[in-house]
PDB file of C-alpha atoms and ligand atoms in Angstrom:
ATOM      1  CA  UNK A   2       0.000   0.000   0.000  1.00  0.00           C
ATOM      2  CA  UNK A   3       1.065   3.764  -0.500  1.00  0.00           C
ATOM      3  CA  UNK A   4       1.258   6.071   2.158  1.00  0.00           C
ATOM      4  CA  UNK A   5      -1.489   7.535   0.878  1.00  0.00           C
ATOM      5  CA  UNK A   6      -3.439   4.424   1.069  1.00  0.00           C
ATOM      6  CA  UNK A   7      -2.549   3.822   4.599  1.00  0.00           C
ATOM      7  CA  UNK A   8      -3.354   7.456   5.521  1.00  0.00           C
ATOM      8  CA  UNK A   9      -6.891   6.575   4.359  1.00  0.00           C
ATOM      9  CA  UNK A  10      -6.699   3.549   5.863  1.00  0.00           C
ATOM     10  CA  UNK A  11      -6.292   4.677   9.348  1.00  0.00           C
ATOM     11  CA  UNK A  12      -8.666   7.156   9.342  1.00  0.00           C
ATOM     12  CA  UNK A  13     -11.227   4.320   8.183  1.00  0.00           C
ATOM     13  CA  UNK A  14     -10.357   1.859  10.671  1.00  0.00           C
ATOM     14  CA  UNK A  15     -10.444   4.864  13.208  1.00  0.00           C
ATOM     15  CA  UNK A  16     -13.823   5.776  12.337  1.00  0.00           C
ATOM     16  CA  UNK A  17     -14.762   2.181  12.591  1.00  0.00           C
ATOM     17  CA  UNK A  18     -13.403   1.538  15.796  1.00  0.00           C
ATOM     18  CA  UNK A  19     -15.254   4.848  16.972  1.00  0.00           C
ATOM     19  CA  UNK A  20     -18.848   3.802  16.001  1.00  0.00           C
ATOM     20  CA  UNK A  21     -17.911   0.249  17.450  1.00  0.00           C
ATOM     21  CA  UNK A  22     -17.968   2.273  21.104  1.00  0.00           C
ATOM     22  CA  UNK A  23     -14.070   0.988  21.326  1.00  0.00           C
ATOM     23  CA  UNK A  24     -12.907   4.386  21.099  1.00  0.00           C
ATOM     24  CA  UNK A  25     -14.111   7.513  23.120  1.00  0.00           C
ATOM     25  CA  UNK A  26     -13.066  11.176  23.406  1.00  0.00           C
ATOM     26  CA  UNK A  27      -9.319  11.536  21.964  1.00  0.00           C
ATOM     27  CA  UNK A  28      -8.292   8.016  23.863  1.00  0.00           C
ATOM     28  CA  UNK A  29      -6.278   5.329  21.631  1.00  0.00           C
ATOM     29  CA  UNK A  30      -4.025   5.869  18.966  1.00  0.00           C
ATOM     30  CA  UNK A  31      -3.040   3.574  15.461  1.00  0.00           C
ATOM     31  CA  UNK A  32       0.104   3.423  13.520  1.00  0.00           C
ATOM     32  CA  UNK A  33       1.362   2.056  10.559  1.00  0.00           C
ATOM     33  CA  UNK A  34       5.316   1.386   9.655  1.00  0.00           C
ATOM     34  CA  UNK A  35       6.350   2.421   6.115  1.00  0.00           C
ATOM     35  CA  UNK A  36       8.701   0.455   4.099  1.00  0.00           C
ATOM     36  CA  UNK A  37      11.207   2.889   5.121  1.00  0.00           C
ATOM     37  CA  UNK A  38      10.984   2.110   8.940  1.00  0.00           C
ATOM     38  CA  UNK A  39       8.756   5.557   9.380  1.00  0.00           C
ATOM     39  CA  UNK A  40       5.652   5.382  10.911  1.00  0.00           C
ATOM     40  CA  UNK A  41       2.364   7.176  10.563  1.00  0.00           C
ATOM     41  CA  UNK A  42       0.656   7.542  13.907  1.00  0.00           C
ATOM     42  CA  UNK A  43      -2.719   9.495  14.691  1.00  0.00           C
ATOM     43  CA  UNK A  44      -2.020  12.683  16.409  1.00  0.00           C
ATOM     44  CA  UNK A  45      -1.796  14.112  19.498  1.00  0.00           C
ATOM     45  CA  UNK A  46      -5.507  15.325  20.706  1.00  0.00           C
ATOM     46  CA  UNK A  47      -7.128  13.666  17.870  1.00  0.00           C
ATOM     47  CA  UNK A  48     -10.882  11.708  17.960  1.00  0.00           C
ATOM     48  CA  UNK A  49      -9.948   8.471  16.008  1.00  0.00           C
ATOM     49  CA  UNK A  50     -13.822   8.869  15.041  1.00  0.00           C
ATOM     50  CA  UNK A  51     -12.856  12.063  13.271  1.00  0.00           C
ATOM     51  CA  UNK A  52      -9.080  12.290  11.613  1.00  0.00           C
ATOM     52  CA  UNK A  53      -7.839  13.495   8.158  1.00  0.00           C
ATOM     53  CA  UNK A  54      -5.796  11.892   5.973  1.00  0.00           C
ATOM     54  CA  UNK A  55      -3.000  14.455   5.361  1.00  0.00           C
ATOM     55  CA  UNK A  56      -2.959  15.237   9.254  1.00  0.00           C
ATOM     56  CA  UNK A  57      -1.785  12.106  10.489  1.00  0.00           C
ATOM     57  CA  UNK A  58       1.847  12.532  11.884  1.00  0.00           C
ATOM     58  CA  UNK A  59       4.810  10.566  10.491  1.00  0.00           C
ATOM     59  CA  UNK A  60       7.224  10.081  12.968  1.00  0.00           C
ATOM     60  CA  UNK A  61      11.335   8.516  11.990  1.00  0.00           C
ATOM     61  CA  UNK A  62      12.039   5.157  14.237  1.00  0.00           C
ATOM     62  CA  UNK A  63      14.359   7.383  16.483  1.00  0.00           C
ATOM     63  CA  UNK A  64      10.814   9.421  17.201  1.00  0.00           C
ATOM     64  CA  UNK A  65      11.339  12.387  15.694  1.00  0.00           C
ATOM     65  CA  UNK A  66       8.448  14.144  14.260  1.00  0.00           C
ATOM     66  CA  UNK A  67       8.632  14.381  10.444  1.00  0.00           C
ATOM     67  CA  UNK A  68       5.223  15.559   8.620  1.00  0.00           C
ATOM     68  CA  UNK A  69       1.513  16.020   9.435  1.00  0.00           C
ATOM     69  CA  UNK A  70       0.242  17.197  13.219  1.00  0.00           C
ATOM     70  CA  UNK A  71       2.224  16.605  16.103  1.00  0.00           C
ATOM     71  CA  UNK A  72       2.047  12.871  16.978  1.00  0.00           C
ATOM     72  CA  UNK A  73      -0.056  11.321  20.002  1.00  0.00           C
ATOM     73  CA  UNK A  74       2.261  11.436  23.378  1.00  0.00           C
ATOM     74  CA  UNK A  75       2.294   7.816  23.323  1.00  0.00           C
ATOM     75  CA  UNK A  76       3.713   7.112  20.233  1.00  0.00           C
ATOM     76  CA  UNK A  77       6.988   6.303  21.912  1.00  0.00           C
ATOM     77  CA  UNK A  78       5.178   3.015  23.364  1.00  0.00           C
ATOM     78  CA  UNK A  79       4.713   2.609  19.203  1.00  0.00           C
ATOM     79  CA  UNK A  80       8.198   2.662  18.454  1.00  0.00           C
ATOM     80  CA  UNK A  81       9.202   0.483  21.220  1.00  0.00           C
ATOM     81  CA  UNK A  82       7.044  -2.598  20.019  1.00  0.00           C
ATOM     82  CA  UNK A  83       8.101  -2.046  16.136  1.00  0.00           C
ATOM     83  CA  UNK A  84      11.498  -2.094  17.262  1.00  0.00           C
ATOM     84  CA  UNK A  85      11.031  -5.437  19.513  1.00  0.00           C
ATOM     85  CA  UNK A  86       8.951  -6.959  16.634  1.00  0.00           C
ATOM     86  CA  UNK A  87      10.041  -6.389  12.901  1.00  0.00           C
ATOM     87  CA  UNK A  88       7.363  -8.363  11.613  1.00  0.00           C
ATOM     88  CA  UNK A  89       4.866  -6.084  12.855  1.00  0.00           C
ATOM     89  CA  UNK A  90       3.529  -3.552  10.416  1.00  0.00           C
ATOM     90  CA  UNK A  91       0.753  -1.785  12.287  1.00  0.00           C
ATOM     91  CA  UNK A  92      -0.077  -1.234  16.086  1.00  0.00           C
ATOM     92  CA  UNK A  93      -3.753  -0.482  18.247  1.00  0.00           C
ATOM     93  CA  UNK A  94      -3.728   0.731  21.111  1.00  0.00           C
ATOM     94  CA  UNK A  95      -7.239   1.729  23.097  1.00  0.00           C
ATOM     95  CA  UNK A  96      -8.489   2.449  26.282  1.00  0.00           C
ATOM     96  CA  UNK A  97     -11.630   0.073  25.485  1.00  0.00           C
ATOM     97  CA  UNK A  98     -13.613  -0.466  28.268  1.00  0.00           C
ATOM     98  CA  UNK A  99     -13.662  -4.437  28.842  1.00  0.00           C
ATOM     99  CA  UNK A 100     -10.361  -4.531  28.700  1.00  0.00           C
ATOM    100  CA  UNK A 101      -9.547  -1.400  30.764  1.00  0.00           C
ATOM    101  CA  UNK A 102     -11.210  -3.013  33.030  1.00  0.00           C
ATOM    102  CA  UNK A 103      -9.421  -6.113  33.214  1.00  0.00           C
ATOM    103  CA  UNK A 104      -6.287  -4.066  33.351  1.00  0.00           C
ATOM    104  CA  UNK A 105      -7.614  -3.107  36.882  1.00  0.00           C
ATOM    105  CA  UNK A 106      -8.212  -6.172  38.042  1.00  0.00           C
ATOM    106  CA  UNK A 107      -5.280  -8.285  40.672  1.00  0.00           C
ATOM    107  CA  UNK A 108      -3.833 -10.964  38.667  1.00  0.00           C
ATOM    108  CA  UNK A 109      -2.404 -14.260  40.055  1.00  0.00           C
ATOM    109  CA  UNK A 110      -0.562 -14.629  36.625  1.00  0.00           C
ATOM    110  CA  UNK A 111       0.585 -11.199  35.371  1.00  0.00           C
ATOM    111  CA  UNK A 112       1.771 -13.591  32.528  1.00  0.00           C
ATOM    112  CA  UNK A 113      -1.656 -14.092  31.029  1.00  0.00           C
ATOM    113  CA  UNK A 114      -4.318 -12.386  32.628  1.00  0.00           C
ATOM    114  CA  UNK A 115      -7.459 -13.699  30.478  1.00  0.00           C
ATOM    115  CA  UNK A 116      -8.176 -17.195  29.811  1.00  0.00           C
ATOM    116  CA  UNK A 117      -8.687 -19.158  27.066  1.00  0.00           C
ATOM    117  CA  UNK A 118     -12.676 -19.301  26.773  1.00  0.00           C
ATOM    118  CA  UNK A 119     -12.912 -19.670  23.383  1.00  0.00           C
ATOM    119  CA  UNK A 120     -10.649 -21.273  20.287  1.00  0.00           C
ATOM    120  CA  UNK A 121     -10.839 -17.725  18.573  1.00  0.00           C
ATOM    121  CA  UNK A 122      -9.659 -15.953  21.250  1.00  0.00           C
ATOM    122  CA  UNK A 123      -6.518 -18.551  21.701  1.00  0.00           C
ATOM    123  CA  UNK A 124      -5.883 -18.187  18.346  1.00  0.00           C
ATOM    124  CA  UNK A 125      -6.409 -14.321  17.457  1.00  0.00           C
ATOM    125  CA  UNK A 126      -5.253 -12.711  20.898  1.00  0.00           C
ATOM    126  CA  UNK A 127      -2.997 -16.074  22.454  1.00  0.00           C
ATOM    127  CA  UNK A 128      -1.272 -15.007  25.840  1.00  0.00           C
ATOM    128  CA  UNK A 129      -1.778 -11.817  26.906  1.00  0.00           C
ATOM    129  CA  UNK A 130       0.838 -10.405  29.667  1.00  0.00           C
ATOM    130  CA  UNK A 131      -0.032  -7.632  32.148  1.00  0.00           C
ATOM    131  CA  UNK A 132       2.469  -4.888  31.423  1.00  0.00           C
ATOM    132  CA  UNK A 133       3.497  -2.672  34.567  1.00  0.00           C
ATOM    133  CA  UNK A 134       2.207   0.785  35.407  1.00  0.00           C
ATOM    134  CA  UNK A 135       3.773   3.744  34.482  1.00  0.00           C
ATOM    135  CA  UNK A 136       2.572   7.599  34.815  1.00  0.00           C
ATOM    136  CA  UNK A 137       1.405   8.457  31.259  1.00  0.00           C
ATOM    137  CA  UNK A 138       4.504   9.768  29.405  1.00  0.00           C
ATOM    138  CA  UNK A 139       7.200   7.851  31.339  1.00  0.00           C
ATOM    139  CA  UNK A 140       9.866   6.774  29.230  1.00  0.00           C
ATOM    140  CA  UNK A 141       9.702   3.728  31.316  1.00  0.00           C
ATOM    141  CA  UNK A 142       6.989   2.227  29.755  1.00  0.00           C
ATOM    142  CA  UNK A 143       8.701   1.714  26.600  1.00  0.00           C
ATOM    143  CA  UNK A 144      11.540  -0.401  27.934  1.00  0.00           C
ATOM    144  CA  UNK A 145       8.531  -2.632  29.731  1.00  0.00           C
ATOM    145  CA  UNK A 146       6.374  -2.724  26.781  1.00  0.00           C
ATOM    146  CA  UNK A 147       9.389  -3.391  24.455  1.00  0.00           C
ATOM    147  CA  UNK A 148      10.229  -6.271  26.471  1.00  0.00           C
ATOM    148  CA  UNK A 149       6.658  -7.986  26.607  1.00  0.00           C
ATOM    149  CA  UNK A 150       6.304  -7.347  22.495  1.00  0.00           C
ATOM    150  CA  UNK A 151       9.076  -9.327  22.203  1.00  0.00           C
ATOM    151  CA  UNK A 152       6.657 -12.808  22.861  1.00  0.00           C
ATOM    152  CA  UNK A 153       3.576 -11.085  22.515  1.00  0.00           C
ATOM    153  CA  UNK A 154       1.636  -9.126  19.853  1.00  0.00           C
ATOM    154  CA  UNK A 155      -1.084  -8.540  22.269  1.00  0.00           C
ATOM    155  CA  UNK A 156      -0.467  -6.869  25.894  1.00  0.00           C
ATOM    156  CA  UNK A 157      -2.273  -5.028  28.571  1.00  0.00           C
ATOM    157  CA  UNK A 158      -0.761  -1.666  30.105  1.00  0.00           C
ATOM    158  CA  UNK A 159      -2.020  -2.061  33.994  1.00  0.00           C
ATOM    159  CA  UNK A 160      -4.850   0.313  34.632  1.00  0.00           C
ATOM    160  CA  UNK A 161      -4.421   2.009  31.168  1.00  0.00           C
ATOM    161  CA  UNK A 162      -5.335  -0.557  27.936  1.00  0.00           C
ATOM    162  CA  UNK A 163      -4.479  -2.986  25.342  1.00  0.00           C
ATOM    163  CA  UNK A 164      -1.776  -2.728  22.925  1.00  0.00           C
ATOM    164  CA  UNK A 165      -2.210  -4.874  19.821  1.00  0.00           C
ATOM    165  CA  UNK A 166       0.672  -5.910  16.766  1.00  0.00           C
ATOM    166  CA  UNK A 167      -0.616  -7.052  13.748  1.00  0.00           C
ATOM    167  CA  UNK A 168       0.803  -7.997  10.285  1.00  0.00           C
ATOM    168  CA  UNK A 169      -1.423  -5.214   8.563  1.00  0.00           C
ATOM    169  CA  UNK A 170      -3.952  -2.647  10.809  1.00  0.00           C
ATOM    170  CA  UNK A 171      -6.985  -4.342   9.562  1.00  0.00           C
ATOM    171  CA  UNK A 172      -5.294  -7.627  11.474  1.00  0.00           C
ATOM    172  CA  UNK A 173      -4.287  -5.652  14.328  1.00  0.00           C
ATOM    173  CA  UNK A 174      -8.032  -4.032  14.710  1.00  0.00           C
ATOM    174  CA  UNK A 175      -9.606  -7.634  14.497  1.00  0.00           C
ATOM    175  CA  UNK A 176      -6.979  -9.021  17.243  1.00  0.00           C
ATOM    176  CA  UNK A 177      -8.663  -5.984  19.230  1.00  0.00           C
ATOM    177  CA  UNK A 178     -12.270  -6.345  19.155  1.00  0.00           C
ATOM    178  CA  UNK A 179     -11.891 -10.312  19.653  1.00  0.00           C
ATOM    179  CA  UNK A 180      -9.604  -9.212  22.702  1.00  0.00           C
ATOM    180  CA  UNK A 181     -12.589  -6.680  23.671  1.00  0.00           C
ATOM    181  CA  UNK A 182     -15.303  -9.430  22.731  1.00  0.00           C
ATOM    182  CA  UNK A 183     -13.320 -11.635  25.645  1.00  0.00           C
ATOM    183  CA  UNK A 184     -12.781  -9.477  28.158  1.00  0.00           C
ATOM    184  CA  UNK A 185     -16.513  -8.997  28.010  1.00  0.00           C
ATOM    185  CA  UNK A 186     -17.171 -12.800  28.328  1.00  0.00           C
ATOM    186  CA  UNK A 187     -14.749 -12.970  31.197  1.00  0.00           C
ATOM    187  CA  UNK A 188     -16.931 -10.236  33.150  1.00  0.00           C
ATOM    188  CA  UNK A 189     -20.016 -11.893  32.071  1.00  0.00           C
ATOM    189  CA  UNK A 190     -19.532 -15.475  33.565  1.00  0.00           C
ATOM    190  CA  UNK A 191     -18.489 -13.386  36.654  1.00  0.00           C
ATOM    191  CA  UNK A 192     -18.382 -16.036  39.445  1.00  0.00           C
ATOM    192  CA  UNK A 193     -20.181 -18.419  37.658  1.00  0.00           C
ATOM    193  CA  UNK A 194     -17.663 -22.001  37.428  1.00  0.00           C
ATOM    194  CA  UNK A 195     -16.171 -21.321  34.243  1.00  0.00           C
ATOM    195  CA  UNK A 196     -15.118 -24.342  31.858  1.00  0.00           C
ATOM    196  CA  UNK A 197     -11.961 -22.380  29.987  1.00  0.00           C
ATOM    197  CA  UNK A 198      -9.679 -24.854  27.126  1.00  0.00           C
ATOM    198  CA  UNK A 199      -7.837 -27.084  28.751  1.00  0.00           C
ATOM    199  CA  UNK A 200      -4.059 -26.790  28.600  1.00  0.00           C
ATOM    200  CA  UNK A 201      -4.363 -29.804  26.485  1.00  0.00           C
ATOM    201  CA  UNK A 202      -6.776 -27.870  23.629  1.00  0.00           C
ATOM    202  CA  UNK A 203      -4.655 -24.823  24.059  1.00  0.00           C
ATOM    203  CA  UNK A 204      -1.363 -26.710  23.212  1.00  0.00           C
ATOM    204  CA  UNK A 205      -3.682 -28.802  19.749  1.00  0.00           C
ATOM    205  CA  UNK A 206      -4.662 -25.028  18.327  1.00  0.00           C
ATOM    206  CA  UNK A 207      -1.112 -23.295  18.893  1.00  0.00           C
ATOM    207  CA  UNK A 208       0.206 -26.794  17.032  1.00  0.00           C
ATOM    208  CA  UNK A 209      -2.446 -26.529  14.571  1.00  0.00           C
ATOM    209  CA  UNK A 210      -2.652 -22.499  13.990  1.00  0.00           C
ATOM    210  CA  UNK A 211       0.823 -21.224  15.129  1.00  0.00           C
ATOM    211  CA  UNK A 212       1.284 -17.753  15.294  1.00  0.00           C
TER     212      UNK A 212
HETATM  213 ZN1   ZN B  20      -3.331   5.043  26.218  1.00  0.00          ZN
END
């Protein structure tokens, strides 16, 4: 795709994501890398229900701001997960409200913190770790979330939201909403005895759909 056609492309899959309710205010922010190692990132301030094509910042891999508006303060969190993952080729991150919430829950297992209910979530979202709080803006954060992407194309910042890495932003975007559509299982089973995979059905689909 041009960077033209990705422009467009993020501001459709923003939109999208804003009607879906996964997006509210100016929370979340998508990028896309460019062949070049560049990436376009939604701005600073910016409703993803409502951004412009030519206004989306490009930022160089080192951070600095190259084109377009000035780029969302947690692009940096962007950066650190392209870097730890050179497969990945576009990145979600929102502060959706399932999975917000689950980033404010106590976890036993800060190595996976939702389990596998379903097949599609095992193979769409797989493990997802609990990454450490940090004040928005800490520097920090990248050096934690760098570390997690390097396993994991899907993480949770701890009371903040998921990040997602996908192989193109309409992949990334789909990893999120089935990520959102579990986290909203999870919380409505509640207490009720759950029956999750068993390790044994979570070991056949990573054999059978490796990631
Ligand atoms: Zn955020």
């Amino acid at each position: 795709m041009s960077e033209t056609e990705l422009r467009q492309a993020i501001v459709r899959q923003g939109a999208l994501l804003y009607e879906r309710r996964l997006a509210h205010g100016t929370a979340g922010n998508l990028s896309v890398r460019l062949e070049d190692g560049a990436i376009l990132v939604t701005p600073t301030n910016s409703s993803l229900g409502f951004l412009e094509p030519e206004r989306i910042s490009k930022v160089s891999p080192e951070g600095a701001h190259i084109a377009g508006d000035p780029p969302s303060k947690e692009a940096f969190f962007h950066l650190a997960v392209y870097a730890a993952r050179p497969t990945a080729r576009a990145i979600v991150h929102l502060h959706s409200t399932h999975s917000v919430a689950i980033s404010c829950l106590c976890h036993a297992d800060p190595s996976n913190v939702l389990p596998p209910l379903t097949a599609y979530h095992v193979m769409k979202v797989g493990r997802l770790p609990l990454v450490s709080y940090f004040r928005p803006g800490d520097r920090r954060l990248a050096a934690a979330v760098g570390e997690a992407a390097r396993d994991h194309h899907a993480m949770l910042l701890a009371n903040h939201g998921p990040i997602i890495a996908g192989a193109s932003l309409e992949a990334a975007v789909q990893i999120m909403e089935e990520l959102e559509e579990t986290a909203k299982l999870f919380f409505l089973i509640g207490d009720r005895p759950a029956s999750p995979l068993s390790c044994e059905a979570v070991e056949e689909l990573a054999a059978a759909f490796p990631s």
